[in-house]
């Protein structure tokens, strides 16, 4: 295999890995936010308004995670 081809392939793999790590870091951040909300809700008595607000936030974070998972999957497929 030509060294330039090999180098290009490695650079592509590196970029893919960096992109995947960025996505995983974003997912981790969102999961941490969800965990903080859960701990807060468990430790405090919430009003109905607060419960609705936190549920909406949790649903939004969950949807964002699903989108990130799809992007991660698309990156994986793209380079196979």
PDB file of N, CA and C in Angstrom:
ATOM      1  N   UNK A   1       0.845  -1.181   0.000  1.00  0.00           N
ATOM      2  CA  UNK A   1       0.000   0.000   0.000  1.00  0.00           C
ATOM      3  C   UNK A   1       0.891   1.246   0.000  1.00  0.00           C
ATOM      4  N   UNK A   2       0.561   2.190  -0.815  1.00  0.00           N
ATOM      5  CA  UNK A   2       1.297   3.451  -0.904  1.00  0.00           C
ATOM      6  C   UNK A   2       1.244   4.188   0.427  1.00  0.00           C
ATOM      7  N   UNK A   3       2.370   4.780   0.829  1.00  0.00           N
ATOM      8  CA  UNK A   3       2.420   5.455   2.128  1.00  0.00           C
ATOM      9  C   UNK A   3       1.468   6.648   2.194  1.00  0.00           C
ATOM     10  N   UNK A   4       1.252   7.337   1.071  1.00  0.00           N
ATOM     11  CA  UNK A   4       0.307   8.460   1.050  1.00  0.00           C
ATOM     12  C   UNK A   4      -1.123   7.978   1.263  1.00  0.00           C
ATOM     13  N   UNK A   5      -1.448   6.865   0.660  1.00  0.00           N
ATOM     14  CA  UNK A   5      -2.783   6.295   0.827  1.00  0.00           C
ATOM     15  C   UNK A   5      -2.981   5.870   2.273  1.00  0.00           C
ATOM     16  N   UNK A   6      -1.964   5.253   2.832  1.00  0.00           N
ATOM     17  CA  UNK A   6      -2.025   4.810   4.218  1.00  0.00           C
ATOM     18  C   UNK A   6      -2.164   6.008   5.148  1.00  0.00           C
ATOM     19  N   UNK A   7      -1.406   7.064   4.886  1.00  0.00           N
ATOM     20  CA  UNK A   7      -1.465   8.273   5.708  1.00  0.00           C
ATOM     21  C   UNK A   7      -2.853   8.900   5.634  1.00  0.00           C
ATOM     22  N   UNK A   8      -3.410   8.979   4.427  1.00  0.00           N
ATOM     23  CA  UNK A   8      -4.750   9.550   4.253  1.00  0.00           C
ATOM     24  C   UNK A   8      -5.798   8.727   5.000  1.00  0.00           C
ATOM     25  N   UNK A   9      -5.656   7.427   4.927  1.00  0.00           N
ATOM     26  CA  UNK A   9      -6.594   6.554   5.625  1.00  0.00           C
ATOM     27  C   UNK A   9      -6.508   6.769   7.135  1.00  0.00           C
ATOM     28  N   UNK A  10      -5.312   6.878   7.650  1.00  0.00           N
ATOM     29  CA  UNK A  10      -5.129   7.116   9.085  1.00  0.00           C
ATOM     30  C   UNK A  10      -5.668   8.483   9.504  1.00  0.00           C
ATOM     31  N   UNK A  11      -5.456   9.482   8.664  1.00  0.00           N
ATOM     32  CA  UNK A  11      -5.976  10.817   8.962  1.00  0.00           C
ATOM     33  C   UNK A  11      -7.506  10.816   8.975  1.00  0.00           C
ATOM     34  N   UNK A  12      -8.092  10.088   8.052  1.00  0.00           N
ATOM     35  CA  UNK A  12      -9.549   9.966   8.010  1.00  0.00           C
ATOM     36  C   UNK A  12     -10.067   9.269   9.267  1.00  0.00           C
ATOM     37  N   UNK A  13      -9.398   8.201   9.654  1.00  0.00           N
ATOM     38  CA  UNK A  13      -9.777   7.482  10.881  1.00  0.00           C
ATOM     39  C   UNK A  13      -9.648   8.378  12.105  1.00  0.00           C
ATOM     40  N   UNK A  14      -8.602   9.181  12.138  1.00  0.00           N
ATOM     41  CA  UNK A  14      -8.399  10.098  13.253  1.00  0.00           C
ATOM     42  C   UNK A  14      -9.530  11.126  13.324  1.00  0.00           C
ATOM     43  N   UNK A  15      -9.900  11.682  12.197  1.00  0.00           N
ATOM     44  CA  UNK A  15     -11.003  12.651  12.160  1.00  0.00           C
ATOM     45  C   UNK A  15     -12.310  12.012  12.609  1.00  0.00           C
ATOM     46  N   UNK A  16     -12.551  10.794  12.135  1.00  0.00           N
ATOM     47  CA  UNK A  16     -13.759  10.081  12.539  1.00  0.00           C
ATOM     48  C   UNK A  16     -13.761   9.857  14.048  1.00  0.00           C
ATOM     49  N   UNK A  17     -12.643   9.472  14.580  1.00  0.00           N
ATOM     50  CA  UNK A  17     -12.530   9.229  16.021  1.00  0.00           C
ATOM     51  C   UNK A  17     -12.747  10.510  16.810  1.00  0.00           C
ATOM     52  N   UNK A  18     -12.171  11.616  16.337  1.00  0.00           N
ATOM     53  CA  UNK A  18     -12.370  12.904  17.000  1.00  0.00           C
ATOM     54  C   UNK A  18     -13.848  13.302  16.987  1.00  0.00           C
ATOM     55  N   UNK A  19     -14.496  13.132  15.846  1.00  0.00           N
ATOM     56  CA  UNK A  19     -15.929  13.459  15.739  1.00  0.00           C
ATOM     57  C   UNK A  19     -16.750  12.607  16.696  1.00  0.00           C
ATOM     58  N   UNK A  20     -16.436  11.329  16.754  1.00  0.00           N
ATOM     59  CA  UNK A  20     -17.171  10.433  17.647  1.00  0.00           C
ATOM     60  C   UNK A  20     -16.937  10.792  19.107  1.00  0.00           C
ATOM     61  N   UNK A  21     -15.714  11.164  19.456  1.00  0.00           N
ATOM     62  CA  UNK A  21     -15.415  11.571  20.828  1.00  0.00           C
ATOM     63  C   UNK A  21     -16.172  12.848  21.197  1.00  0.00           C
ATOM     64  N   UNK A  22     -16.254  13.786  20.269  1.00  0.00           N
ATOM     65  CA  UNK A  22     -17.019  15.018  20.511  1.00  0.00           C
ATOM     66  C   UNK A  22     -18.480  14.693  20.802  1.00  0.00           C
ATOM     67  N   UNK A  23     -19.030  13.786  20.027  1.00  0.00           N
ATOM     68  CA  UNK A  23     -20.426  13.391  20.229  1.00  0.00           C
ATOM     69  C   UNK A  23     -20.591  12.715  21.586  1.00  0.00           C
ATOM     70  N   UNK A  24     -19.700  11.806  21.906  1.00  0.00           N
ATOM     71  CA  UNK A  24     -19.789  11.118  23.194  1.00  0.00           C
ATOM     72  C   UNK A  24     -19.662  12.097  24.360  1.00  0.00           C
ATOM     73  N   UNK A  25     -18.821  13.100  24.212  1.00  0.00           N
ATOM     74  CA  UNK A  25     -18.696  14.119  25.255  1.00  0.00           C
ATOM     75  C   UNK A  25     -19.987  14.919  25.417  1.00  0.00           C
ATOM     76  N   UNK A  26     -20.634  15.232  24.304  1.00  0.00           N
ATOM     77  CA  UNK A  26     -21.920  15.941  24.364  1.00  0.00           C
ATOM     78  C   UNK A  26     -22.985  15.081  25.037  1.00  0.00           C
ATOM     79  N   UNK A  27     -23.017  13.805  24.694  1.00  0.00           N
ATOM     80  CA  UNK A  27     -23.974  12.888  25.323  1.00  0.00           C
ATOM     81  C   UNK A  27     -23.710  12.818  26.824  1.00  0.00           C
ATOM     82  N   UNK A  28     -22.451  12.714  27.190  1.00  0.00           N
ATOM     83  CA  UNK A  28     -22.083  12.653  28.602  1.00  0.00           C
ATOM     84  C   UNK A  28     -22.552  13.905  29.345  1.00  0.00           C
ATOM     85  N   UNK A  29     -22.375  15.059  28.749  1.00  0.00           N
ATOM     86  CA  UNK A  29     -22.811  16.316  29.358  1.00  0.00           C
ATOM     87  C   UNK A  29     -24.330  16.322  29.564  1.00  0.00           C
ATOM     88  N   UNK A  30     -25.063  15.885  28.564  1.00  0.00           N
ATOM     89  CA  UNK A  30     -26.524  15.864  28.661  1.00  0.00           C
ATOM     90  C   UNK A  30     -26.996  14.852  29.709  1.00  0.00           C
ATOM     91  N   UNK A  31     -26.331  13.704  29.777  1.00  0.00           N
ATOM     92  CA  UNK A  31     -26.679  12.723  30.804  1.00  0.00           C
ATOM     93  C   UNK A  31     -26.388  13.268  32.199  1.00  0.00           C
ATOM     94  N   UNK A  32     -25.302  14.007  32.317  1.00  0.00           N
ATOM     95  CA  UNK A  32     -24.973  14.619  33.602  1.00  0.00           C
ATOM     96  C   UNK A  32     -26.047  15.640  34.001  1.00  0.00           C
ATOM     97  N   UNK A  33     -26.515  16.424  33.032  1.00  0.00           N
ATOM     98  CA  UNK A  33     -27.588  17.380  33.311  1.00  0.00           C
ATOM     99  C   UNK A  33     -28.859  16.653  33.765  1.00  0.00           C
ATOM    100  N   UNK A  34     -29.166  15.551  33.108  1.00  0.00           N
ATOM    101  CA  UNK A  34     -30.350  14.773  33.481  1.00  0.00           C
ATOM    102  C   UNK A  34     -30.202  14.222  34.898  1.00  0.00           C
ATOM    103  N   UNK A  35     -29.007  13.756  35.226  1.00  0.00           N
ATOM    104  CA  UNK A  35     -28.748  13.216  36.558  1.00  0.00           C
ATOM    105  C   UNK A  35     -28.904  14.305  37.620  1.00  0.00           C
ATOM    106  N   UNK A  36     -28.422  15.504  37.323  1.00  0.00           N
ATOM    107  CA  UNK A  36     -28.559  16.616  38.265  1.00  0.00           C
ATOM    108  C   UNK A  36     -30.031  16.936  38.515  1.00  0.00           C
ATOM    109  N   UNK A  37     -30.825  16.939  37.477  1.00  0.00           N
ATOM    110  CA  UNK A  37     -32.256  17.202  37.617  1.00  0.00           C
ATOM    111  C   UNK A  37     -32.901  16.123  38.477  1.00  0.00           C
ATOM    112  N   UNK A  38     -32.546  14.878  38.209  1.00  0.00           N
ATOM    113  CA  UNK A  38     -33.116  13.764  38.974  1.00  0.00           C
ATOM    114  C   UNK A  38     -32.754  13.867  40.453  1.00  0.00           C
ATOM    115  N   UNK A  39     -31.509  14.190  40.740  1.00  0.00           N
ATOM    116  CA  UNK A  39     -31.082  14.342  42.138  1.00  0.00           C
ATOM    117  C   UNK A  39     -31.809  15.505  42.809  1.00  0.00           C
ATOM    118  N   UNK A  40     -31.934  16.599  42.083  1.00  0.00           N
ATOM    119  CA  UNK A  40     -32.627  17.762  42.639  1.00  0.00           C
ATOM    120  C   UNK A  40     -34.088  17.412  42.934  1.00  0.00           C
ATOM    121  N   UNK A  41     -34.727  16.753  41.977  1.00  0.00           N
ATOM    122  CA  UNK A  41     -36.142  16.386  42.145  1.00  0.00           C
ATOM    123  C   UNK A  41     -36.320  15.418  43.308  1.00  0.00           C
ATOM    124  N   UNK A  42     -35.372  14.523  43.473  1.00  0.00           N
ATOM    125  CA  UNK A  42     -35.448  13.537  44.552  1.00  0.00           C
ATOM    126  C   UNK A  42     -35.251  14.198  45.915  1.00  0.00           C
ATOM    127  N   UNK A  43     -34.430  15.225  45.964  1.00  0.00           N
ATOM    128  CA  UNK A  43     -34.067  15.861  47.234  1.00  0.00           C
ATOM    129  C   UNK A  43     -34.993  17.009  47.637  1.00  0.00           C
ATOM    130  N   UNK A  44     -35.872  17.416  46.746  1.00  0.00           N
ATOM    131  CA  UNK A  44     -36.717  18.576  47.013  1.00  0.00           C
ATOM    132  C   UNK A  44     -38.173  18.270  46.709  1.00  0.00           C
ATOM    133  N   UNK A  45     -39.050  19.009  47.340  1.00  0.00           N
ATOM    134  CA  UNK A  45     -40.470  18.917  47.031  1.00  0.00           C
ATOM    135  C   UNK A  45     -40.754  19.925  45.926  1.00  0.00           C
ATOM    136  N   UNK A  46     -41.177  19.413  44.785  1.00  0.00           N
ATOM    137  CA  UNK A  46     -41.385  20.275  43.628  1.00  0.00           C
ATOM    138  C   UNK A  46     -42.856  20.624  43.463  1.00  0.00           C
ATOM    139  N   UNK A  47     -43.086  21.816  42.950  1.00  0.00           N
ATOM    140  CA  UNK A  47     -44.449  22.212  42.609  1.00  0.00           C
ATOM    141  C   UNK A  47     -44.829  21.545  41.297  1.00  0.00           C
ATOM    142  N   UNK A  48     -46.096  21.552  40.982  1.00  0.00           N
ATOM    143  CA  UNK A  48     -46.564  20.984  39.710  1.00  0.00           C
ATOM    144  C   UNK A  48     -45.901  21.699  38.540  1.00  0.00           C
ATOM    145  N   UNK A  49     -45.766  22.999  38.663  1.00  0.00           N
ATOM    146  CA  UNK A  49     -45.127  23.793  37.607  1.00  0.00           C
ATOM    147  C   UNK A  49     -43.663  23.369  37.422  1.00  0.00           C
ATOM    148  N   UNK A  50     -42.956  23.159  38.525  1.00  0.00           N
ATOM    149  CA  UNK A  50     -41.558  22.725  38.443  1.00  0.00           C
ATOM    150  C   UNK A  50     -41.449  21.325  37.843  1.00  0.00           C
ATOM    151  N   UNK A  51     -42.358  20.455  38.239  1.00  0.00           N
ATOM    152  CA  UNK A  51     -42.348  19.089  37.691  1.00  0.00           C
ATOM    153  C   UNK A  51     -42.514  19.123  36.175  1.00  0.00           C
ATOM    154  N   UNK A  52     -43.467  19.924  35.705  1.00  0.00           N
ATOM    155  CA  UNK A  52     -43.693  20.029  34.256  1.00  0.00           C
ATOM    156  C   UNK A  52     -42.464  20.602  33.557  1.00  0.00           C
ATOM    157  N   UNK A  53     -41.869  21.629  34.175  1.00  0.00           N
ATOM    158  CA  UNK A  53     -40.695  22.261  33.590  1.00  0.00           C
ATOM    159  C   UNK A  53     -39.537  21.261  33.498  1.00  0.00           C
ATOM    160  N   UNK A  54     -39.284  20.530  34.581  1.00  0.00           N
ATOM    161  CA  UNK A  54     -38.183  19.568  34.576  1.00  0.00           C
ATOM    162  C   UNK A  54     -38.469  18.393  33.641  1.00  0.00           C
ATOM    163  N   UNK A  55     -39.720  17.975  33.566  1.00  0.00           N
ATOM    164  CA  UNK A  55     -40.063  16.910  32.617  1.00  0.00           C
ATOM    165  C   UNK A  55     -39.811  17.341  31.181  1.00  0.00           C
ATOM    166  N   UNK A  56     -40.165  18.574  30.855  1.00  0.00           N
ATOM    167  CA  UNK A  56     -39.907  19.088  29.504  1.00  0.00           C
ATOM    168  C   UNK A  56     -38.407  19.139  29.232  1.00  0.00           C
ATOM    169  N   UNK A  57     -37.651  19.574  30.222  1.00  0.00           N
ATOM    170  CA  UNK A  57     -36.196  19.636  30.061  1.00  0.00           C
ATOM    171  C   UNK A  57     -35.623  18.238  29.859  1.00  0.00           C
ATOM    172  N   UNK A  58     -36.081  17.279  30.646  1.00  0.00           N
ATOM    173  CA  UNK A  58     -35.605  15.899  30.502  1.00  0.00           C
ATOM    174  C   UNK A  58     -35.978  15.329  29.133  1.00  0.00           C
ATOM    175  N   UNK A  59     -37.187  15.613  28.670  1.00  0.00           N
ATOM    176  CA  UNK A  59     -37.610  15.137  27.351  1.00  0.00           C
ATOM    177  C   UNK A  59     -36.747  15.755  26.247  1.00  0.00           C
ATOM    178  N   UNK A  60     -36.453  17.058  26.376  1.00  0.00           N
ATOM    179  CA  UNK A  60     -35.621  17.736  25.382  1.00  0.00           C
ATOM    180  C   UNK A  60     -34.216  17.133  25.373  1.00  0.00           C
ATOM    181  N   UNK A  61     -33.640  16.939  26.545  1.00  0.00           N
ATOM    182  CA  UNK A  61     -32.304  16.353  26.623  1.00  0.00           C
ATOM    183  C   UNK A  61     -32.293  14.936  26.046  1.00  0.00           C
ATOM    184  N   UNK A  62     -33.331  14.179  26.326  1.00  0.00           N
ATOM    185  CA  UNK A  62     -33.439  12.819  25.788  1.00  0.00           C
ATOM    186  C   UNK A  62     -33.496  12.840  24.261  1.00  0.00           C
ATOM    187  N   UNK A  63     -34.272  13.761  23.700  1.00  0.00           N
ATOM    188  CA  UNK A  63     -34.358  13.875  22.240  1.00  0.00           C
ATOM    189  C   UNK A  63     -33.011  14.284  21.646  1.00  0.00           C
ATOM    190  N   UNK A  64     -32.322  15.199  22.310  1.00  0.00           N
ATOM    191  CA  UNK A  64     -31.006  15.618  21.832  1.00  0.00           C
ATOM    192  C   UNK A  64     -30.022  14.457  21.853  1.00  0.00           C
ATOM    193  N   UNK A  65     -30.100  13.629  22.869  1.00  0.00           N
ATOM    194  CA  UNK A  65     -29.234  12.451  22.944  1.00  0.00           C
ATOM    195  C   UNK A  65     -29.551  11.492  21.805  1.00  0.00           C
ATOM    196  N   UNK A  66     -30.814  11.297  21.518  1.00  0.00           N
ATOM    197  CA  UNK A  66     -31.193  10.412  20.405  1.00  0.00           C
ATOM    198  C   UNK A  66     -30.628  10.926  19.084  1.00  0.00           C
ATOM    199  N   UNK A  67     -30.674  12.232  18.886  1.00  0.00           N
ATOM    200  CA  UNK A  67     -30.128  12.825  17.659  1.00  0.00           C
ATOM    201  C   UNK A  67     -28.625  12.600  17.605  1.00  0.00           C
ATOM    202  N   UNK A  68     -27.953  12.836  18.707  1.00  0.00           N
ATOM    203  CA  UNK A  68     -26.504  12.614  18.753  1.00  0.00           C
ATOM    204  C   UNK A  68     -26.156  11.147  18.497  1.00  0.00           C
ATOM    205  N   UNK A  69     -26.948  10.239  19.036  1.00  0.00           N
ATOM    206  CA  UNK A  69     -26.714   8.808  18.790  1.00  0.00           C
ATOM    207  C   UNK A  69     -26.849   8.479  17.309  1.00  0.00           C
ATOM    208  N   UNK A  70     -27.819   9.108  16.648  1.00  0.00           N
ATOM    209  CA  UNK A  70     -28.001   8.875  15.214  1.00  0.00           C
ATOM    210  C   UNK A  70     -26.816   9.422  14.424  1.00  0.00           C
ATOM    211  N   UNK A  71     -26.344  10.598  14.800  1.00  0.00           N
ATOM    212  CA  UNK A  71     -25.174  11.176  14.137  1.00  0.00           C
ATOM    213  C   UNK A  71     -23.960  10.268  14.339  1.00  0.00           C
ATOM    214  N   UNK A  72     -23.789   9.781  15.556  1.00  0.00           N
ATOM    215  CA  UNK A  72     -22.690   8.858  15.863  1.00  0.00           C
ATOM    216  C   UNK A  72     -22.776   7.625  14.965  1.00  0.00           C
ATOM    217  N   UNK A  73     -23.962   7.070  14.873  1.00  0.00           N
ATOM    218  CA  UNK A  73     -24.183   5.887  14.045  1.00  0.00           C
ATOM    219  C   UNK A  73     -23.883   6.195  12.577  1.00  0.00           C
ATOM    220  N   UNK A  74     -24.328   7.356  12.110  1.00  0.00           N
ATOM    221  CA  UNK A  74     -24.077   7.751  10.714  1.00  0.00           C
ATOM    222  C   UNK A  74     -22.583   7.884  10.431  1.00  0.00           C
ATOM    223  N   UNK A  75     -21.841   8.429  11.372  1.00  0.00           N
ATOM    224  CA  UNK A  75     -20.389   8.540  11.211  1.00  0.00           C
ATOM    225  C   UNK A  75     -19.773   7.150  11.113  1.00  0.00           C
ATOM    226  N   UNK A  76     -20.238   6.261  11.958  1.00  0.00           N
ATOM    227  CA  UNK A  76     -19.720   4.883  11.975  1.00  0.00           C
ATOM    228  C   UNK A  76     -19.947   4.218  10.630  1.00  0.00           C
ATOM    229  N   UNK A  77     -21.139   4.352  10.095  1.00  0.00           N
ATOM    230  CA  UNK A  77     -21.485   3.725   8.814  1.00  0.00           C
ATOM    231  C   UNK A  77     -20.711   4.367   7.659  1.00  0.00           C
ATOM    232  N   UNK A  78     -20.592   5.677   7.714  1.00  0.00           N
ATOM    233  CA  UNK A  78     -19.954   6.433   6.638  1.00  0.00           C
ATOM    234  C   UNK A  78     -18.542   5.944   6.347  1.00  0.00           C
ATOM    235  N   UNK A  79     -17.836   5.510   7.352  1.00  0.00           N
ATOM    236  CA  UNK A  79     -16.445   5.161   7.176  1.00  0.00           C
ATOM    237  C   UNK A  79     -16.177   3.664   7.190  1.00  0.00           C
ATOM    238  N   UNK A  80     -17.194   2.871   7.081  1.00  0.00           N
ATOM    239  CA  UNK A  80     -16.986   1.415   7.046  1.00  0.00           C
ATOM    240  C   UNK A  80     -16.691   0.956   5.651  1.00  0.00           C
TER     241      UNK A  80
END
